[in-house]
Coordinates of C-alpha atoms in Angstrom, one line a residue:
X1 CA 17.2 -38.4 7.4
X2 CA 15.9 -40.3 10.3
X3 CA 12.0 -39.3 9.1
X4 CA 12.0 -41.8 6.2
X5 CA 10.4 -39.0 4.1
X6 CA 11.8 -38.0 0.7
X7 CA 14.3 -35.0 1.2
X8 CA 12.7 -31.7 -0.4
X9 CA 15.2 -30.9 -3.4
X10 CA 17.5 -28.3 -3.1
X11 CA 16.0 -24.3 -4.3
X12 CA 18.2 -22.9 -6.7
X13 CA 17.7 -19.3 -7.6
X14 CA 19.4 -18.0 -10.7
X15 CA 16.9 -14.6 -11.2
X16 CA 18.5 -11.0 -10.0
X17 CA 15.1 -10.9 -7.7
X18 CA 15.4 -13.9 -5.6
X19 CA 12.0 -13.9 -3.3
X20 CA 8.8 -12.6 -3.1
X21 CA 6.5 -12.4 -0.2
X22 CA 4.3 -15.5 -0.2
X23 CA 5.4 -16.6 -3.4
X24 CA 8.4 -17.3 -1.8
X25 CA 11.9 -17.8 -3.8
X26 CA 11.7 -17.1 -7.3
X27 CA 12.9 -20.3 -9.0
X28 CA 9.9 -20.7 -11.2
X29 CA 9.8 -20.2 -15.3
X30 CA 7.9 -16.7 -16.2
X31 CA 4.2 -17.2 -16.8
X32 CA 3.1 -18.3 -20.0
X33 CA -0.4 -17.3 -22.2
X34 CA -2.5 -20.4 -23.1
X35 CA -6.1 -20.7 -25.2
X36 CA -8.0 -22.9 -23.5
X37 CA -10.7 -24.6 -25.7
X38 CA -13.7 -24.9 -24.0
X39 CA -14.9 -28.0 -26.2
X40 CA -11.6 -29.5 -26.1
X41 CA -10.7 -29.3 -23.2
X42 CA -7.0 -28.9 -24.4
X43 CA -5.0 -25.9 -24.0
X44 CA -2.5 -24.5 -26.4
X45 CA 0.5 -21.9 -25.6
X46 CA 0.0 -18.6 -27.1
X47 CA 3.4 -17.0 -26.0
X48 CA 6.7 -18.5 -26.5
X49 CA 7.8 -20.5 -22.7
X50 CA 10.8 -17.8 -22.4
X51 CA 8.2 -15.1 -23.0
X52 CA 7.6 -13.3 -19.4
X53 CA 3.6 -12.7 -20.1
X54 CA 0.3 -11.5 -17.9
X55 CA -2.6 -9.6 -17.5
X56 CA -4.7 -10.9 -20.7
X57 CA -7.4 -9.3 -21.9
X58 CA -9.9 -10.2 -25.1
X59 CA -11.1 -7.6 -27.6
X60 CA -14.8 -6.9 -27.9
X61 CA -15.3 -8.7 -30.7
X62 CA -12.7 -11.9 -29.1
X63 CA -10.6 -11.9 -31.8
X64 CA -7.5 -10.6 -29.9
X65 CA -6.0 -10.4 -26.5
X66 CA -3.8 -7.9 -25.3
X67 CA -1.3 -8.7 -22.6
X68 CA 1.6 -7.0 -21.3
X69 CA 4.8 -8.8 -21.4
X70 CA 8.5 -8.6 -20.8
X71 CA 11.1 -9.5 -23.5
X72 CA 14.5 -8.5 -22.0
X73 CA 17.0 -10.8 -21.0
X74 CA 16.9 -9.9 -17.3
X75 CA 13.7 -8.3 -16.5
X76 CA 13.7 -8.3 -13.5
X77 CA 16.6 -5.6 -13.9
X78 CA 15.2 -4.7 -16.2
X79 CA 11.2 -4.1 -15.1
X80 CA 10.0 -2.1 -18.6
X81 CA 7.3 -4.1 -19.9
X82 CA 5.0 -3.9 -23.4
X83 CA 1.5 -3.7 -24.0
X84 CA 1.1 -6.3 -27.0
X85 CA -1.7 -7.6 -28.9
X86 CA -2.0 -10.8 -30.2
X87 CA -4.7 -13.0 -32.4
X88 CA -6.7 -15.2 -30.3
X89 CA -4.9 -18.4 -32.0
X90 CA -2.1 -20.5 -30.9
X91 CA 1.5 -20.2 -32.4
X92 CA 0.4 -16.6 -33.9
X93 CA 3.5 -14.5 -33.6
X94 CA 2.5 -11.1 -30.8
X95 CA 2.5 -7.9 -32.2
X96 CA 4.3 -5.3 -30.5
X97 CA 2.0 -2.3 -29.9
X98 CA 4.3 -0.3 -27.7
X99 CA 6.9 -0.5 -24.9
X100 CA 6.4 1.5 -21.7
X101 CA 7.6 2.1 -18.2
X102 CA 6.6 -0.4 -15.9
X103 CA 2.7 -0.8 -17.0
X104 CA 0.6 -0.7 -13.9
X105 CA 3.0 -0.3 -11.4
X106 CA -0.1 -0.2 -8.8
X107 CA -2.5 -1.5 -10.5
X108 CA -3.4 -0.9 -14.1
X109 CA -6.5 -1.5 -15.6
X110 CA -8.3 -3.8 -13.5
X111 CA -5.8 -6.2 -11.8
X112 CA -3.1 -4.7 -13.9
X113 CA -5.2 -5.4 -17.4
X114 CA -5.2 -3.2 -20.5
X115 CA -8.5 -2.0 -21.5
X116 CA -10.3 -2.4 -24.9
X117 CA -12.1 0.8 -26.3
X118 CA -15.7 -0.4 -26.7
X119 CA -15.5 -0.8 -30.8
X120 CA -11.3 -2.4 -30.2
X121 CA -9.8 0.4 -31.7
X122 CA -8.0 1.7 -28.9
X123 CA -6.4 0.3 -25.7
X124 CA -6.2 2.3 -22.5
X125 CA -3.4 1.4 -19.7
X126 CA -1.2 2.9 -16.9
X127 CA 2.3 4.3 -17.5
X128 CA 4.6 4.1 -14.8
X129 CA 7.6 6.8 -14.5
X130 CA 11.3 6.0 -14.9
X131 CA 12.7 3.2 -12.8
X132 CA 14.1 5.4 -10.5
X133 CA 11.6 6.6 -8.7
X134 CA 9.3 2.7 -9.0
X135 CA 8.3 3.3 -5.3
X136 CA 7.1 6.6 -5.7
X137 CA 5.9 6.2 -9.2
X138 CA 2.8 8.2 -10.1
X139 CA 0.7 5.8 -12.8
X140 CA -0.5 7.9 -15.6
X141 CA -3.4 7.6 -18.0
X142 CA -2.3 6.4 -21.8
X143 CA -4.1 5.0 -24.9
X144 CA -2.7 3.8 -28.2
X145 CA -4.4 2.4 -31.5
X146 CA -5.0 -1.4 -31.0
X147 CA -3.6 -1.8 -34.4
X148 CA -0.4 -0.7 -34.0
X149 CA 0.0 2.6 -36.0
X150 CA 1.0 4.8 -33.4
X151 CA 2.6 4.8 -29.9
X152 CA 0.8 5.6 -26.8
X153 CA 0.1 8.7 -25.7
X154 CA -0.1 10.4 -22.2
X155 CA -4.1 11.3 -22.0
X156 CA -3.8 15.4 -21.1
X157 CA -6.7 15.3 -18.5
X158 CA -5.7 12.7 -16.4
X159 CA -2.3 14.4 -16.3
X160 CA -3.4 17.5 -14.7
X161 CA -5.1 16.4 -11.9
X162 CA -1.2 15.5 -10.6
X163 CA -2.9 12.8 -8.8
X164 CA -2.7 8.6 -8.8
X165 CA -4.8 7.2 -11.0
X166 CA -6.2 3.2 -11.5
X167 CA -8.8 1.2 -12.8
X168 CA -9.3 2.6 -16.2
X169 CA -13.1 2.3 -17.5
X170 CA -14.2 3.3 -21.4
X171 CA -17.4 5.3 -21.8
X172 CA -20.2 3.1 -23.6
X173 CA -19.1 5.5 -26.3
X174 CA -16.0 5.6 -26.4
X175 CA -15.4 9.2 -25.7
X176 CA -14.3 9.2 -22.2
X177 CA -12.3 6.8 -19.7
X178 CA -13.7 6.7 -16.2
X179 CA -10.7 6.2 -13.3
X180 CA -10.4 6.0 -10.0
X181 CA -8.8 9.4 -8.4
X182 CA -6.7 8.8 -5.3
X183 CA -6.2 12.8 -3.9
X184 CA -5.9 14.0 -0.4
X185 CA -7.9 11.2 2.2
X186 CA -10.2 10.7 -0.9
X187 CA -11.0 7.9 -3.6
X188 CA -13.5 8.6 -6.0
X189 CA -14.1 7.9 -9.6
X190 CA -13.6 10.6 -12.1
X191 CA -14.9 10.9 -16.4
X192 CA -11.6 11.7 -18.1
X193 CA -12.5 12.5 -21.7
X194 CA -9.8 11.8 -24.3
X195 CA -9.6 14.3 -26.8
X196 CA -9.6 17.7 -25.2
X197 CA -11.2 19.2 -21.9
X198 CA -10.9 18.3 -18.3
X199 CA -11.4 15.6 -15.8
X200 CA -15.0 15.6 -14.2
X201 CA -15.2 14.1 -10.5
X202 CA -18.4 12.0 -10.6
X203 CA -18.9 12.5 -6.7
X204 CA -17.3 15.0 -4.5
X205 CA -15.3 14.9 -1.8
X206 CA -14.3 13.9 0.8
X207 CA -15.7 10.3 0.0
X208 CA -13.8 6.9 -0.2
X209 CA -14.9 4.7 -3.2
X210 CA -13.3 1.4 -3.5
X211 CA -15.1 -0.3 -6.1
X212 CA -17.0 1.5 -9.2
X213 CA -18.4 0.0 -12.0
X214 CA -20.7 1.6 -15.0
X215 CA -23.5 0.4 -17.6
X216 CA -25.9 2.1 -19.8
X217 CA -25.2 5.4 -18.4
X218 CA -25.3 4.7 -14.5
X219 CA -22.6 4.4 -11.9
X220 CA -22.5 2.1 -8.9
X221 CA -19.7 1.9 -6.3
X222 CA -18.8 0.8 -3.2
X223 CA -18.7 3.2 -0.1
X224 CA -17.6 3.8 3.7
X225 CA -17.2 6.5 5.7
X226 CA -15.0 7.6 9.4
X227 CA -18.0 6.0 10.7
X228 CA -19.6 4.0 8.4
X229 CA -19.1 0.3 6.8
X230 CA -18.8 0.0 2.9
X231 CA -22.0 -0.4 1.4
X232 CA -23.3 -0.8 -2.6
X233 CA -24.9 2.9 -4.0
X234 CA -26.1 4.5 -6.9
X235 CA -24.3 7.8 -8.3
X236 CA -27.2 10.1 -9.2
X237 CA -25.8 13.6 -10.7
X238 CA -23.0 13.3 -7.8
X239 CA -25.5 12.3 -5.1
X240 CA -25.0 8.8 -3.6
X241 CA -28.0 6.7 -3.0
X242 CA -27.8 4.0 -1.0
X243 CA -29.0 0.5 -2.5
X244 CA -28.0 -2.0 0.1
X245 CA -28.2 -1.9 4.0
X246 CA -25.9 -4.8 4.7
X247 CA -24.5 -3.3 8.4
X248 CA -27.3 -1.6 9.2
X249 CA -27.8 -3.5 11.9
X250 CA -24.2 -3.7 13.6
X251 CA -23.7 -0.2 13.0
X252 CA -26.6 1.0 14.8
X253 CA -25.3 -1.4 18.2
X254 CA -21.5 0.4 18.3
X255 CA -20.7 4.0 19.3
X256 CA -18.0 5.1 17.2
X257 CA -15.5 7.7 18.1
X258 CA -15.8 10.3 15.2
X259 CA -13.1 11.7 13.2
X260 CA -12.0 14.8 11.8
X261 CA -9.7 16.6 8.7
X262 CA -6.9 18.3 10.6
X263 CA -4.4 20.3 8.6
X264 CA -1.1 21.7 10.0
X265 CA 2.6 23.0 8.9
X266 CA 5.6 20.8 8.9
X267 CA 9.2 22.3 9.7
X268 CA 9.8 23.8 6.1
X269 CA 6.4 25.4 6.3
X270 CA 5.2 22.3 3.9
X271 CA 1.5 21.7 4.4
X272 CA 0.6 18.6 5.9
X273 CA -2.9 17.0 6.6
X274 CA -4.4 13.9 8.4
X275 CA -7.3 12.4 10.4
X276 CA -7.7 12.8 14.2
X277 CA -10.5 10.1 15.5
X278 CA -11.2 11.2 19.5
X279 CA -12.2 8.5 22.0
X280 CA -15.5 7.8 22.3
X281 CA -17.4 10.0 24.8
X282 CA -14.8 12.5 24.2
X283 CA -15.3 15.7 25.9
X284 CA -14.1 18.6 24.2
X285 CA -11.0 20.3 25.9
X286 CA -10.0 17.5 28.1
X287 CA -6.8 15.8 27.2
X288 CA -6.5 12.1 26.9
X289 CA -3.8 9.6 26.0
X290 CA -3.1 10.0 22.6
X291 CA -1.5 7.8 19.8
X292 CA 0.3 8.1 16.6
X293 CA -0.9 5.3 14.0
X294 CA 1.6 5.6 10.8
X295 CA 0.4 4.2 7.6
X296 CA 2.3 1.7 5.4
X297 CA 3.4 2.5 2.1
X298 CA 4.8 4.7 1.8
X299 CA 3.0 4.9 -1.6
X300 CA -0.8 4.9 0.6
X301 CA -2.2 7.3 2.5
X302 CA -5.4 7.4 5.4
X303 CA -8.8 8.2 4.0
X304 CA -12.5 8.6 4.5
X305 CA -13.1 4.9 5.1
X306 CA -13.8 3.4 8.5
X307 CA -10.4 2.2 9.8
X308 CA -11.2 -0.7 12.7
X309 CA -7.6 0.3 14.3
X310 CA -8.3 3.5 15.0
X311 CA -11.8 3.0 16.3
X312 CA -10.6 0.0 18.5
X313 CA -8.1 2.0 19.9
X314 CA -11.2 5.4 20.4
X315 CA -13.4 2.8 21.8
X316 CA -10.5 2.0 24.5
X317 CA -10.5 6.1 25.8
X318 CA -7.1 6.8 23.0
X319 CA -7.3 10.0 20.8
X320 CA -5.5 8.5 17.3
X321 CA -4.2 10.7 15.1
X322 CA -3.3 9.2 11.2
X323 CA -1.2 11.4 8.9
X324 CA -0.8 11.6 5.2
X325 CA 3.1 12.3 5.3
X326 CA 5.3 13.5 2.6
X327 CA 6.0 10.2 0.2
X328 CA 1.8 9.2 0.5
X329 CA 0.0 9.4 -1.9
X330 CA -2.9 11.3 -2.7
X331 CA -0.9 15.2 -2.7
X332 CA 0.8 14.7 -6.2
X333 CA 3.9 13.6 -7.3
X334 CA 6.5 16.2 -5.8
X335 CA 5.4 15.8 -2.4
X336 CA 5.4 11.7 -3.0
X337 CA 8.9 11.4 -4.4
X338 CA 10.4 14.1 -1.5
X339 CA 11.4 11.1 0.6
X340 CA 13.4 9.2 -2.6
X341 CA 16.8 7.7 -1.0
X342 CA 16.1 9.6 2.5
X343 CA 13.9 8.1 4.8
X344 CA 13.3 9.1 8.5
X345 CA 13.8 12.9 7.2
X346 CA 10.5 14.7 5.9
X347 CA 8.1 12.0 7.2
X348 CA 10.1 12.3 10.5
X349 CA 9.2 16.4 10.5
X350 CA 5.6 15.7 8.9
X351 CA 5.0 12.8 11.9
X352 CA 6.3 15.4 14.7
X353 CA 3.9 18.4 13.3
X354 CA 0.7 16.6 13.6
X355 CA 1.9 15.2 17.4
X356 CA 2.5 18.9 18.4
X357 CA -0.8 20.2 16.5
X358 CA -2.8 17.7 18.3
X359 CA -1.2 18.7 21.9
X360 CA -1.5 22.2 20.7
X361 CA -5.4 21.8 20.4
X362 CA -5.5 20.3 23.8
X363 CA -6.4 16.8 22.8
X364 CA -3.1 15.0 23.4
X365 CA -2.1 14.1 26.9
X366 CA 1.6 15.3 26.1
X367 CA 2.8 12.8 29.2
X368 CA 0.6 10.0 27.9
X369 CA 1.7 9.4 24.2
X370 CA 2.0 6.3 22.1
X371 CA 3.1 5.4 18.4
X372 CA 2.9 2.4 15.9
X373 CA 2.8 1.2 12.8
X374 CA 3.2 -1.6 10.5
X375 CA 5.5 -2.2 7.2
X376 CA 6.8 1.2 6.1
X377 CA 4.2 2.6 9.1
X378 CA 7.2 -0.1 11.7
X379 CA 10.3 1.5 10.1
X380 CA 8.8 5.0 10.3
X381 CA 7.5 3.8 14.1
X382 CA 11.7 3.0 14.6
X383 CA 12.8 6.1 13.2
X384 CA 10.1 8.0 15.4
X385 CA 11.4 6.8 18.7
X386 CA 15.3 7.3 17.4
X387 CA 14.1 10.8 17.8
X388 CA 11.7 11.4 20.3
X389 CA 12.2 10.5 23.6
X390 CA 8.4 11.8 24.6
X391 CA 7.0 8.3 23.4
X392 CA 6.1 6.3 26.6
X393 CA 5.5 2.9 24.6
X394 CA 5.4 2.3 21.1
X395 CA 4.5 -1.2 18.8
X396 CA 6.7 -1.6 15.6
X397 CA 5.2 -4.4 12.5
X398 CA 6.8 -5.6 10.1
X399 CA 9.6 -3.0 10.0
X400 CA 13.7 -2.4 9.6
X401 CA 15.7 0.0 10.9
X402 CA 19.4 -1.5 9.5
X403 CA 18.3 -1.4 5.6
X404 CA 21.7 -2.7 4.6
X405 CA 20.8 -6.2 5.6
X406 CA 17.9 -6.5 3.8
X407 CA 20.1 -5.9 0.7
X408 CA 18.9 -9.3 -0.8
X409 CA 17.1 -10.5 1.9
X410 CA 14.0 -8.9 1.2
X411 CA 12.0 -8.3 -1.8
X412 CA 13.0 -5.3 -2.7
X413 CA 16.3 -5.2 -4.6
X414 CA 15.2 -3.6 -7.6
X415 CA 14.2 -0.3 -5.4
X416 CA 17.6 -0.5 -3.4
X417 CA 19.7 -0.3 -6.7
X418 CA 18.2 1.8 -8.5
X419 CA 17.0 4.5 -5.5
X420 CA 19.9 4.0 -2.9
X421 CA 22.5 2.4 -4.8
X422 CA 25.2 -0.4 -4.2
X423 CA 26.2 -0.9 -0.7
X424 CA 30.1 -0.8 -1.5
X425 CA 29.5 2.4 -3.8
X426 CA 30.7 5.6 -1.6
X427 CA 27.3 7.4 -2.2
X428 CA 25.5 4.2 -1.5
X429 CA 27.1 2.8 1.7
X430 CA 26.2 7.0 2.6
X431 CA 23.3 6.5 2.4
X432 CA 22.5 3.3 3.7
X433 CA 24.5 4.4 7.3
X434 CA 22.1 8.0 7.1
X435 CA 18.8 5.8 6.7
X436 CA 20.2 3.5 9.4
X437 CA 20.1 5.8 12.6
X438 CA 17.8 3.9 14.2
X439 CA 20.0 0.5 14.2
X440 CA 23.3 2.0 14.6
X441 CA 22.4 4.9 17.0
X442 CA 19.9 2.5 19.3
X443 CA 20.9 3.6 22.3
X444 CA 19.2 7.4 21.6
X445 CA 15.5 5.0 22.1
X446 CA 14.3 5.3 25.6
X447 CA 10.6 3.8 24.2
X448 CA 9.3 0.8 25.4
X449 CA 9.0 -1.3 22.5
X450 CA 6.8 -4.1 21.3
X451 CA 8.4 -5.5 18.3
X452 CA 6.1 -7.6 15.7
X453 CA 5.8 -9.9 12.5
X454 CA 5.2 -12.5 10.2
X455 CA 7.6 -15.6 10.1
X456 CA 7.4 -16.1 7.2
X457 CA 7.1 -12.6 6.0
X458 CA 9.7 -11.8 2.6
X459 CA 8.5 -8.5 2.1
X460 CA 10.5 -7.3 5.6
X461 CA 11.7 -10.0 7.3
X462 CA 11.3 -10.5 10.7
X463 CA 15.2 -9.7 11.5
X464 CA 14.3 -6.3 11.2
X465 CA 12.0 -6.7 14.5
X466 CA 15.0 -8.9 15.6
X467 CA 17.4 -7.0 15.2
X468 CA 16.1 -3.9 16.9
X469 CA 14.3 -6.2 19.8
X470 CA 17.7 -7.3 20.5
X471 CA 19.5 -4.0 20.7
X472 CA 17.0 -2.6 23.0
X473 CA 17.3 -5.4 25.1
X474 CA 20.9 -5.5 25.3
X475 CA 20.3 -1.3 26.4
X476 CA 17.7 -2.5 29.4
X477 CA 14.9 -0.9 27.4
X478 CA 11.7 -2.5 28.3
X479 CA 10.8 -5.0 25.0
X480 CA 8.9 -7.8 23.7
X481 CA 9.2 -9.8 20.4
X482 CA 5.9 -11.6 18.9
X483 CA 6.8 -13.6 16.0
X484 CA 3.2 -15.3 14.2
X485 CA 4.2 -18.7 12.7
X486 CA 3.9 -19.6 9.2
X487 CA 2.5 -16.0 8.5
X488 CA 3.2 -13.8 5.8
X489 CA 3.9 -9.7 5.8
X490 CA 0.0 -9.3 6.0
X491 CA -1.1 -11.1 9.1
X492 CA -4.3 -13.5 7.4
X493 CA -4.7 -16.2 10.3
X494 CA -8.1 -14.4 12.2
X495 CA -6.7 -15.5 16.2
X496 CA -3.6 -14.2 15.1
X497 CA -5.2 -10.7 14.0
X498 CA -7.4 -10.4 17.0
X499 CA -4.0 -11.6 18.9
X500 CA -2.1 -8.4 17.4
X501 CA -5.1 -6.1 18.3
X502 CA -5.2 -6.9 22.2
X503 CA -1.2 -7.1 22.2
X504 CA -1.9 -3.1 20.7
X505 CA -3.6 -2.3 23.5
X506 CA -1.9 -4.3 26.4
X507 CA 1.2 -2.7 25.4
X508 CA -0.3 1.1 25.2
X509 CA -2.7 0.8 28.3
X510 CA 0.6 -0.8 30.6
X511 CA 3.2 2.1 30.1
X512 CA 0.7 5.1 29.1
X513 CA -2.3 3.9 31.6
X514 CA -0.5 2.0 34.2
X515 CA -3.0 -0.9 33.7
X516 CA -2.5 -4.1 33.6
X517 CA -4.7 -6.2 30.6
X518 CA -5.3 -9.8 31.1
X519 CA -3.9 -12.2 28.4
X520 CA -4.9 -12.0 25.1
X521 CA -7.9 -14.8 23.5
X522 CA -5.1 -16.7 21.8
X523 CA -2.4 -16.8 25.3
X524 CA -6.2 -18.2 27.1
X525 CA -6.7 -20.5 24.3
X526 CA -2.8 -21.9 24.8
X527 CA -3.6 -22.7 28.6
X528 CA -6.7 -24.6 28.4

C-alpha cells in the first residue's frame, strides 16, 4: 500500500466460535497454566499447550491448584468443562476430579474459580444445566472430595431455593458454603450448610448486595438501594450497619424520584413483577409521560440498587417502569427457560401487562408513552413496537430483529445451534422467520425510532440497528442511527455515555413532549 507501513497479516479463524466481543476473532491458542517462580523469575507450563485451561485456584496448604479445563477436540462445540486438580509442579500430569456441565456458566466461584474447603478436602463449584438451555441455565451448588474418590454432588439446600446462585464462600469451619442468592429484585448472601438442613438468608429482603465477604465469624458487603449509592456495611444478626459514608455528601444535594414493587398478571394469568420509579415531585393521581426501560439479558433482572437511567429519566418529569419478564432471572428456573427458542412471545405479554397496570393506576399518560432498551432490552424494544402501535418514540441499543443474519456473525453460535437450530433445518428456518417479525413484518412499526451501538460491538453487531434503521426509513418512519466509534457492545468511552443519555432524552422529550433539546455535550464539543 501507498502508507509504507507493514500490511497487518491476514486473520485466519479455524475454531467453530469465530469472535468474541472485545476479544475480537478467535484465532488465538487456548490459555495455558504456568508456575511462576517468584525467585526465578522463570515460568514453567503446568498444562499441556493443547490443554484449554482457566480459573486457577491454590489449596490452603499451596500444594495444589484446581482449575477447570476443557479436553475435547472441539470445545467450543463442545462447552462441558472439568474441575481438575493438579500438584503445584511443572510437567505433573492433572488429575481428573470430575466432568460437569459448563462450570460457572455466570460466574462460578469468584471469577468463575473453584473453591477450596478450608482444611483442602473438598472443592465447591457451580454446575451449569444441559447445553440446551446455556442461556437460561440456572448455576447450581456442587462439591466433590479434592482427592478424587467420588464425583460431585448437587448440594440439596442450594437446590431448593430454585433460585441463581454465585460466588461460593466455605464457612471458617467448613460446615457451610455462603452464596450469593439472586431471587425476585433481590441479591443477598445466603449460609447453605452442606450436609442436611436449609438455606439461611443472612439479610432479608428486599436488599441488593453486590459484593460479600466473611472472616472470623462476621459479614461485610457492599450495598445500594432505589435511592441510595452502594456503600461498605456490617451484617449484624441480619441488620446492616453502615461502616462507610462515601456519598453521603452527593446524596444529600439530589432529589431522587422514589421507586416502588409493583406486581401484576400477564395474559396467561402468570404473575409478573417490576419496579415503577415516578418523576420527581410526582403528585399522586396525575398522569405523566411514561416510559418502558427493558433490561438486557435476558438472564438479568431489575433490583433494589439505584439504577442512574431510571432516575435520569424521573429527574426529567418521566414515570419509568422496569420489568422482570419471563426469561430473567431471579423467579426460578421454569419461568427463566419459558422464552427458550421463542422470543418476542411471553416477554412481549409480560412487557404489555406492566404498561397497562401502570395506566391502569393512573400514572401513565397513555397518549405520552415511550420504550427502550439495550442488548436483549434493543431486540425486545424492536419486538415491542412490531406490536404496539401506542409507542410515540422509542430508542433501540445494541439489538437485532432479523436473527438469521447473525448466524455467525455474532457471538453466539453455540446458543443458535443448540436452542434454535440450523438455519436450513425445516424446524430451524421456523423458527428463525417466527423470531424475525420485527425485520420481516417492518412495516407493522409506526414508532419513531432511534437506533443505537457500538462499532465495534461482536456481541450484536451494529447491522442489527442497520438493518432495522434502514427499513424504517425506506417506510418514512421518523429514524436516526448513532453508531459510537471503536466501541464495544458495552459503551466504556465516558462523552460517549453521557452522549447516549442526552440522545435518551432528546429523542423521548421531541415526539412525547414536543420539545425541542439543544445538542448534546459531545455534538457542542464537535463545533468548537
Amino acid at each position: 500500500g501507498g502508507s509504507g507501513g507493514r500490511a497487518p497479516k491476514p486473520i485466519v479463524v479455524n475454531r467453530y466460535k469465530l469472535k468474541q466481543d472485545v476479544v475480537g476473532y478467535l484465532t488465538q491458542r487456548p490459555p495455558r497454566l504456568y508456575l511462576y517462580d517468584m525467585a526465578t523469575k522463570k515460568a514453567e507450563a503446568l498444562t499441556a499447550e493443547s490443554v484449554q485451561a482457566s480459573s486457577p485456584t491454590w489449596s490452603p496448604d499451596g500444594k495444589w491448584i484446581a482449575f477447570t479445563s476443557n479436553h475435547r477436540d472441539d470445545p467450543d462445540r463442545t462447552p462441558e468443562a472439568q474441575v481438575y486438580v493438579a500438584e503445584a509442579k511443572a510437567g505433573v500430569a492433572e488429575k481428573a476430579l470430575t466432568e460437569v456441565s459448563e462450570i460457572g456458566a455466570s460466574g462460578g466461584g469468584r471469577g468463575g474459580r473453584v473453591e477450596w474447603s478450608p482444611d483442602g478436602k473438598w472443592l465447591a463449584f457451580l454446575l451449569g444445566e444441559e447445553k440446551k438451555w446455556g442461556a437460561y441455565s440456572q448455576e447450581h451448588l456442587a462439591i466433590a472430595p479434592s482427592d478424587g474418590s467420588s464425583k460431585a454432588t448437587l448440594v440439596k439446600a442450594a437446590m431448593e431455593l430454585d433460585r441463581g446462585v454465585s460466588a461460593p464462600r466455605w464457612s471458617e469451619d467448613g460446615k457451610a458454603i455462603v452464596v450469593m442468592v439472586t431471587d425476585d429484585m433481590s441479591v443477598y448472601p445466603a449460609r447453605v450448610p452442606v450436609n442436611g438442613g436449609h438455606a439461611e438468608p443472612l439479610m432479608a429482603k428486599p436488599i441488593q448486595v453486590s459484593a460479600a465477604n466473611h472472616a472470623k465469624g462476621c459479614t461485610v458487603v457492599t450495598s445500594g438501594g432505589d435511592e441510595r449509592h452502594n456503600e461498605i456495611y456490617a451484617v449484624d444478626s441480619g441488620a446492616l450497619r453502615q461502616l462507610t459514608h462515601e456519598n453521603d455528601a452527593l446524596m444529600a444535594e439530589i432529589e431522587w424520584g422514589t421507586t416502588e414493587e409493583v406486581k401484576f398478571k400477564s395474559k396467561d394469568g402468570t404473575e409478573v413483577h417490576g419496579l415503577l420509579t415516578y418523576p420527581v415531585g410526582y403528585q399522586k393521581g396525575t398522569k405523566v409521560p411514561f416510559l418502558l426501560r427493558i433490561h438486557g439479558g435476558p438472564k438479568g433482572q431489575d433490583g433494589h440498587s439505584l439504577s442512574q437511567e431510571a432516575q435520569w429519566f424521573a429527574a426529567n418529569g418521566y414515570a419509568v417502569l422496569r420489568v422482570n419478564y419471563r426469561g430473567s432471572d431471579g423467579r426460578g428456573s421454569k419461568y427463566q427457560k419459558a422464552i427458550s427458542a421463542d422470543w418476542g412471545h411471553y416477554e412481549v405479554e409480560d412487557l404489555e401487562a406492566g404498561v397497562n397496570h401502570v395506566i391502569q393506576m393512573g400514572v401513565a399518560d397513555p397518549d405520552h408513552m415511550g420504550v427502550g432498551g439495550w442488548s436483549y432490552g434493543g431486540i425486545l424494544t424492536d419486538y415491542m413496537i412490531a406490536t404496539d402501535t401506542r409507542f410515540k418514540a422509542a430508542t433501540s441499543g445494541a439489538g437485532t430483529a432479523f436473527t438469521v443474519s447473525f448466524y455467525g456473525t455474532d457471538q453466539y453460535i453455540i446458543q443458535y445451534d443448540n436452542e434454535i437450530g440450523a438455519p436450513w433445518t425445516k424446524q430451524g428456518w421456523e423458527t428463525y422467520v417466527k423470531i424475525s417479525y420485527p425485520f420481516l413484518h417492518a412495516d407493522r412499526i409506526k414508532t419513531p425510532t432511534l437506533f443505537l451501538g457500538g462499532e465495534r460491538d461482536f456481541n450484536v453487531p451494529v447491522q442489527g440497528g442497520q438493518q432495522m434503521y434502514q427499513a424504517l426509513r425506506s417506510l418514512g418512519i421518523d429514524t436516526q442511527l448513532i453508531i459510537y466509534p471503536n466501541e464495544f457492545h458495552g459503551i466504556q468511552r465516558p462523552s460517549y455515555v453521557r452522549d447516549r443519555y442526552e440522545r435518551y432524552l432528546a429523542w423521548y422529550d421531541k415526539h412525547l413532549k414536543n420539545k425541542t433539546t439543544n445538542a448534546t455535550q459531545t455534538e457542542r464539543a464537535a463545533r468548537q
